[in-house]
Amino acid sequence: MTANQARCLSALLIDAHHNLCTQITTGSVMHIYHRLGIAPKRATARGDLKTLARLGLLTEHGLRHSRCYALSPALY
């Protein structure tokens, strides 16, 4: 993992922790990255969400084209 990837994932987890009731979507990840001055593609945002879900830090909800994520209850 590069330093930039670690920075993105950290920012995403911090935002999720501060907004526990908010669903995390690809669009919300892109908004977080934009605030950091990063302009990733949607595929990058989706990949980052999937990575965090595989690590058990986020849980997936919904169908493939309307999927959202939430902070894993173990991290509250």
C-alpha atoms as one frame of an Amber mdcrd trajectory, in Angstrom:
protein
   0.000   0.000   0.000   1.341   3.391  -0.949   1.407   6.364   1.398  -1.328
   8.010  -0.680  -3.552   4.923  -0.431  -3.018   4.777   3.326  -3.928   8.472
   3.592  -7.133   7.916   1.610  -8.205   4.884   3.612  -7.430   6.623   6.909
  -9.513   9.646   5.914 -12.368   7.365   4.902 -12.330   5.493   8.224 -12.102
   8.704  10.249 -15.084  10.154   8.380 -17.057   6.928   8.901 -16.290   7.008
  12.623 -17.452  10.632  12.953 -20.653   9.922  10.992 -21.772   6.560  12.376
 -25.362   6.907  11.130 -24.339   7.787   7.573 -24.146   5.224   4.805 -20.864
   5.242   2.921 -21.237   5.222  -0.850 -18.831   5.540  -3.752 -19.993   9.141
  -4.139 -19.328   9.984  -0.500 -15.828   8.487  -0.779 -15.132  10.608  -3.843
 -16.302  13.673  -1.903 -13.889  12.842   0.956 -11.038  12.345  -1.499 -11.888
  15.620  -3.243 -11.575  17.432   0.111  -8.094  15.914   0.390  -7.163  17.257
  -3.038  -7.233  13.794  -4.589  -9.213  13.109  -7.760  -9.554   9.318  -8.044
 -11.780   7.487 -10.476 -15.012   5.858  -9.289 -13.335   2.467  -9.676 -10.666
   3.531  -7.169 -13.290   4.614  -4.633 -15.192   1.339  -5.106 -11.977  -0.652
  -4.753 -11.071   1.151  -1.540 -14.501   0.375  -0.081 -14.178  -3.288  -1.038
 -10.693  -3.439   0.502 -11.939  -2.047   3.818 -14.859  -4.495   3.772 -12.498
  -7.444   3.143 -10.405  -6.287   6.099 -13.538  -6.309   8.270 -13.502  -2.549
   8.857 -16.687  -1.886   6.883 -19.796  -3.971   6.296 -21.546  -4.151   2.924
 -25.280  -3.499   2.533 -27.530  -3.629  -0.503 -27.365  -4.985  -4.003 -24.483
  -4.644  -6.422 -25.610  -1.390  -8.086 -27.000   0.214  -4.948 -24.421  -1.011
  -2.458 -23.462   1.071   0.533 -21.177   0.433   3.452 -21.146   1.158   7.162
 -18.465   1.103   9.803 -18.135  -2.379  11.264 -19.901  -2.600  14.656 -16.673
  -3.970  16.160 -15.076  -0.526  15.608 -17.678   1.597  17.434
